[in-house]
Short mmCIF file of C-alpha atoms in Angstrom, two decimals:
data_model
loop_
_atom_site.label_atom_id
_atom_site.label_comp_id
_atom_site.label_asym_id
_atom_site.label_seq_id
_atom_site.Cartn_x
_atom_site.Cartn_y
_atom_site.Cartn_z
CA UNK A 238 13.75 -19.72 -37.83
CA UNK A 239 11.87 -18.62 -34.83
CA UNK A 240 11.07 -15.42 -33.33
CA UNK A 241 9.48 -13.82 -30.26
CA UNK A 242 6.20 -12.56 -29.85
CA UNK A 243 5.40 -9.59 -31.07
CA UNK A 244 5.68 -6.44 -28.42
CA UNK A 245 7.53 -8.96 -25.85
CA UNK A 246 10.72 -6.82 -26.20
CA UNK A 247 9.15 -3.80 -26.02
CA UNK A 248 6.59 -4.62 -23.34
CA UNK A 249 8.35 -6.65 -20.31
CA UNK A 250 6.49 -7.54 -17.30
CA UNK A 251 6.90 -4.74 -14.67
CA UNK A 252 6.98 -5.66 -11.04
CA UNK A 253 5.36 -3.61 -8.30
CA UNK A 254 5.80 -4.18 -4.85
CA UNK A 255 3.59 -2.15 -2.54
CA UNK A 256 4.96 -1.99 1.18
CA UNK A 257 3.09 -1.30 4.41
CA UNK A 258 4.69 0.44 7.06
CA UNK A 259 6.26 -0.55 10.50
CA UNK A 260 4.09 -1.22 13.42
CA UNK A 261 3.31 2.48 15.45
CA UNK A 262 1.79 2.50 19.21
CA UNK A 263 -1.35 3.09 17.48
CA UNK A 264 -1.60 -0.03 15.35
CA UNK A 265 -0.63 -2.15 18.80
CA UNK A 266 -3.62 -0.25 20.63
CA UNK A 267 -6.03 -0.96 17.46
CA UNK A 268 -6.60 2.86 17.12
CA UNK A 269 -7.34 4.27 13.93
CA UNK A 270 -4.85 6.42 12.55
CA UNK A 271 -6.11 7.89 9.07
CA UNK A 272 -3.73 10.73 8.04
CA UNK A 273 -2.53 11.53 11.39
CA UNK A 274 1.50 11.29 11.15
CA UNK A 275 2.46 8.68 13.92
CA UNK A 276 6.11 7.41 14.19
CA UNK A 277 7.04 3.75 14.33
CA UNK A 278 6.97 2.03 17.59
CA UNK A 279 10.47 0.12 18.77
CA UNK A 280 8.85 -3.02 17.22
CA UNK A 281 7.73 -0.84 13.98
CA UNK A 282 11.39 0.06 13.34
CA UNK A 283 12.70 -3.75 14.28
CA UNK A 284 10.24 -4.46 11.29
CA UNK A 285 11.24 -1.90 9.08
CA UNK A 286 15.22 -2.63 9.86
CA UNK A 287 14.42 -6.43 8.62
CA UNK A 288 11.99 -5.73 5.92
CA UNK A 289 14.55 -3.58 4.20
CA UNK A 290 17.24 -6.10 3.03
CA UNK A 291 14.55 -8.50 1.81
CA UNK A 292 12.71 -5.98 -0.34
CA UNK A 293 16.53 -4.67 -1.28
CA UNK A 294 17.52 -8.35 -2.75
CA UNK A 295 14.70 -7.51 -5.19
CA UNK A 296 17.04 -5.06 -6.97
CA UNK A 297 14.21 -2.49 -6.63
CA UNK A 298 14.06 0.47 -9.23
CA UNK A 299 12.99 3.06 -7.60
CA UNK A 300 11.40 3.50 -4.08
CA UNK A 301 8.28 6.10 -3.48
CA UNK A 302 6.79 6.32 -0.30
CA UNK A 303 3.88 8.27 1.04
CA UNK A 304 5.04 11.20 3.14
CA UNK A 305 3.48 10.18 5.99
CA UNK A 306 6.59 9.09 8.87
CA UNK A 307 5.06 5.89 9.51
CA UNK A 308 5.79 4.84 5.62
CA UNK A 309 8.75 7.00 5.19
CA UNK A 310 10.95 5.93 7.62
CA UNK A 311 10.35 2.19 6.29
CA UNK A 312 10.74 3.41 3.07
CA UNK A 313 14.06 4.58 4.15
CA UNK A 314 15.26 1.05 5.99
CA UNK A 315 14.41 -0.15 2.18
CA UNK A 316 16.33 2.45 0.26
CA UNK A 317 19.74 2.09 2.93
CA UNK A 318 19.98 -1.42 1.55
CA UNK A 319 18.96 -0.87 -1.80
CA UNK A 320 21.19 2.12 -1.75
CA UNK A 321 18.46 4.00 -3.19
CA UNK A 322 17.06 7.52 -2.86
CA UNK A 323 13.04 7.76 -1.08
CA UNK A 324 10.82 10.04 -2.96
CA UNK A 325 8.10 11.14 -1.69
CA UNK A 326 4.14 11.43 -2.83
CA UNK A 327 1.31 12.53 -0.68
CA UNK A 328 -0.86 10.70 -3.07
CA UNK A 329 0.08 7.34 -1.46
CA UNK A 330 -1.08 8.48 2.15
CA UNK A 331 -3.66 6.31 3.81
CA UNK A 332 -7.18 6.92 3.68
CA UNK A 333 -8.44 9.95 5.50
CA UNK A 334 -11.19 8.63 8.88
CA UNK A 335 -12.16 12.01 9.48
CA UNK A 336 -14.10 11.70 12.87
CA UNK A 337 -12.55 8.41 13.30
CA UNK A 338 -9.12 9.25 13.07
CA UNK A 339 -7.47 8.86 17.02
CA UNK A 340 -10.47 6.49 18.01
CA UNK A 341 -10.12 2.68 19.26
CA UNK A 342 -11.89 0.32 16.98
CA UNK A 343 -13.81 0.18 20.13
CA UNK A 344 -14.95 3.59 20.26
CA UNK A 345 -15.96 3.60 17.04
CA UNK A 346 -18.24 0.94 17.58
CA UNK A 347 -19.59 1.96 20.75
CA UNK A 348 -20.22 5.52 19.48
CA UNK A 349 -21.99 4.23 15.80
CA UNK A 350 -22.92 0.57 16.41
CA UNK A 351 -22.33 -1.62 13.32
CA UNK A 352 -20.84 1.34 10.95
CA UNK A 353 -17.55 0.72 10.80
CA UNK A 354 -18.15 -3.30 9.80
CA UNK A 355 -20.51 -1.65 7.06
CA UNK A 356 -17.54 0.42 6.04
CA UNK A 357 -15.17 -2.48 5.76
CA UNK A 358 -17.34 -4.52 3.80
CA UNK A 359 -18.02 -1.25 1.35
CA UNK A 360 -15.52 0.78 -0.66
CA UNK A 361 -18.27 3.35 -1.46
CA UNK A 362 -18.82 4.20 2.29
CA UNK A 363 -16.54 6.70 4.09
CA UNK A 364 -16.49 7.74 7.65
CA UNK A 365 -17.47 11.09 8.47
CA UNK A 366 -15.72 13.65 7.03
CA UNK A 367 -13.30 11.13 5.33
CA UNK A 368 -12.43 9.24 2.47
CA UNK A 369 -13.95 5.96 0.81
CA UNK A 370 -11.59 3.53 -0.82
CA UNK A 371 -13.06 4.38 -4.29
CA UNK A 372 -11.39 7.95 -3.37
CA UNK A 373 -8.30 6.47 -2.00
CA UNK A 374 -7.92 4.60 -5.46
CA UNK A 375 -8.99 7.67 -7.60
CA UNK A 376 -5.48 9.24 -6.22
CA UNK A 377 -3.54 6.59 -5.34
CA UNK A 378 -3.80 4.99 -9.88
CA UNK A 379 -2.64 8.24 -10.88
CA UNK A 380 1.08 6.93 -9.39
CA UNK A 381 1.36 4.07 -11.00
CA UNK A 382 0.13 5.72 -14.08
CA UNK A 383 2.96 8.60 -13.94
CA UNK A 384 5.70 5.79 -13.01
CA UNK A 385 5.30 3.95 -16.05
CA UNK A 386 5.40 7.03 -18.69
CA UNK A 387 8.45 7.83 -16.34
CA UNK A 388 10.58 4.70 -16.64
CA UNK A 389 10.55 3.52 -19.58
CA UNK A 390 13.26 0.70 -18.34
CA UNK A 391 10.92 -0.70 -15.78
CA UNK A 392 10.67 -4.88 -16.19
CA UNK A 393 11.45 -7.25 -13.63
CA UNK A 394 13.20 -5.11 -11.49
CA UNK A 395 10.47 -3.41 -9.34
CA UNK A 396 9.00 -0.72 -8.09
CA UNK A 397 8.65 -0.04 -4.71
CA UNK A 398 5.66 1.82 -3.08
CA UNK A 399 5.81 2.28 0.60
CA UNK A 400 2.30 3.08 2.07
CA UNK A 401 -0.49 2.41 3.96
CA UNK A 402 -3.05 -0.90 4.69
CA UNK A 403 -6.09 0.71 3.15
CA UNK A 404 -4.78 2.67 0.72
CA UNK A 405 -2.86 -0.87 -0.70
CA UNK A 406 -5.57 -2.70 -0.44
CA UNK A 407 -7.25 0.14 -2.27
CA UNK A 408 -4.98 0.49 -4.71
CA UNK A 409 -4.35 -3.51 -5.87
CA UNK A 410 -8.29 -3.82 -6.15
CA UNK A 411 -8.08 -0.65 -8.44
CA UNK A 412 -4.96 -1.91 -10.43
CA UNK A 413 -6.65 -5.55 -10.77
CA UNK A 414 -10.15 -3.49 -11.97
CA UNK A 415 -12.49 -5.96 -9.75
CA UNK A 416 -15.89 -5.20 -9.08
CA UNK A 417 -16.78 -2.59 -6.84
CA UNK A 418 -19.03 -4.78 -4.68
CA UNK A 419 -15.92 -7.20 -4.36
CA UNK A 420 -13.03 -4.85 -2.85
CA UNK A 421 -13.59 -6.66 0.47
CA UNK A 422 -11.94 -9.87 -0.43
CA UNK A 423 -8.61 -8.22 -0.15
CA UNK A 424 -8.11 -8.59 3.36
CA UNK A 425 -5.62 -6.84 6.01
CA UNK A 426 -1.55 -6.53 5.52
CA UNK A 427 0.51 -6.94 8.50
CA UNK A 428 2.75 -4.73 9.10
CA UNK A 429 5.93 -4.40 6.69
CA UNK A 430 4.30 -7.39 4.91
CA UNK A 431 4.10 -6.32 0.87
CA UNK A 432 1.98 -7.16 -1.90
CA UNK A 433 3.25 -7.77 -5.67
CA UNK A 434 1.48 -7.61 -8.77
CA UNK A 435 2.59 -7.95 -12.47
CA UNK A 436 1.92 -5.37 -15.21
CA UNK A 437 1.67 -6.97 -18.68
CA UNK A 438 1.00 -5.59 -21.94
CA UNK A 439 1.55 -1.95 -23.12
CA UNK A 440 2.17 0.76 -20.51
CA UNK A 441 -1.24 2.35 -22.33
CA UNK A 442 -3.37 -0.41 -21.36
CA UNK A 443 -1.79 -2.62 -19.04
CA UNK A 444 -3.07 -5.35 -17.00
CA UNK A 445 -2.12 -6.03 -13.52
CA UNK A 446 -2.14 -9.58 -12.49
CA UNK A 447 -1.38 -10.55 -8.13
CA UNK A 448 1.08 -12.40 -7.28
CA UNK A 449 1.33 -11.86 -3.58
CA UNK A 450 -0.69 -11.07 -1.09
CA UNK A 451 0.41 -10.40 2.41
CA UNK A 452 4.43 -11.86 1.93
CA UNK A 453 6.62 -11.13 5.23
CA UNK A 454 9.96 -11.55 6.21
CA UNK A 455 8.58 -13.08 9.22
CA UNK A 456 5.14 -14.25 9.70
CA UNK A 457 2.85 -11.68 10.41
CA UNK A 458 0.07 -11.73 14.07
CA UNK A 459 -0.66 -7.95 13.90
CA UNK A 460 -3.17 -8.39 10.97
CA UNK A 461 -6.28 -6.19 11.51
#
């Protein structure tokens, strides 16, 4: 007679899909947005109106999105096919760019030569009066954390977080514990392209493993 591993019952592999919003006026004039609450752009909600079914035919569990309009009202495109409720958690808004937040990637660079290339290849810099990426992760973890004490019937049906490109990228390098110093590998998500990872082992100490990185329904030319 044969049996199953120990703990496999009781510890499935969770899914988690994380979600980045439609495409807004200020991601097609490369101006950075931060925490300011933009809407979608007509092509944003095309992308968000397509993106939904195919995140819906994973049978998705829940949906959370950040509360920022951008995310929400993709989250929502998701949830109308899923026939799911959106929460909400301000936790999973992107990172704050303080003085950056409204400039061009050109302004930014004209104003500090050089900083903001230092700042994407370091997750311990922040812009001025903003938020690094080790911040971003240090309140973005505590949601994944809460989700699994909160659904205990969480397996291969997933989760779906509907955010923001830096705080996602911020997040998966948090979940999949790599080195500070190598955060920077992870590079940009187009928009309404997702990323998946796969929790295994107890919800105590679980390890996240990627699966995919920058999926679309379409292929993706707006990565930044």
């Amino acid at each position: 007679m044969t049996s199953s591993a120990p703990g496999a019952a009781s510890n499935p592999v969770r899914r988690l899909i994380l979600l980045r919003h439609g495409q807004t006026v200020y991601n097609a004039d490369s101006r950075m947005q931060g925490q300011l609450d933009t809407d979608l752009s007509e092509l944003g909600r095309t992308q968000a109106k397509s993106a939904g079914p195919v995140i819906a035919d994973r049978a998705p569990l829940t949906i959370v999105s950040s509360d920022l309009k951008r995310a929400y009202f993709t989250a929502v495109a998701v949830g109308d096919a899923a026939g799911l409720p959106v929460l909400t958690d301000m936790r999973l808004r992107e990172t704050h760019l303080g003085d950056w937040q409204g400039l061009t990637h050109s302004d930014v660079d004209r104003l500090t030569p050089g900083v903001r290339a230092a700042w994407r290849a370091d997750a311990t810099l922040a812009p001025p009066g903003g938020e690094s990426r080790i911040d971003v992760a240090k309140r973005s973890v505590p949601v994944v954390t809460e989700l699994l004490a909160a659904l205990p019937d969480w397996a291969e049906r997933p989760v779906v977080l509907v955010a923001h490109g830096g705080l996602i990228a911020a997040l998966t390098a948090a979940l999949l514990d790599l080195p500070i110093d190598r955060w920077a590998i992870l590079g940009g998500l187009g928009n309404t392209s997702w990323v998946q990872l796969s929790g295994h082992g107890d919800p105590a100490s679980i390890e996240w493993r990627l699966d995919v990185w920058n999926a679309s329904a379409s292929v993706a030319n707006d990565v930044l």
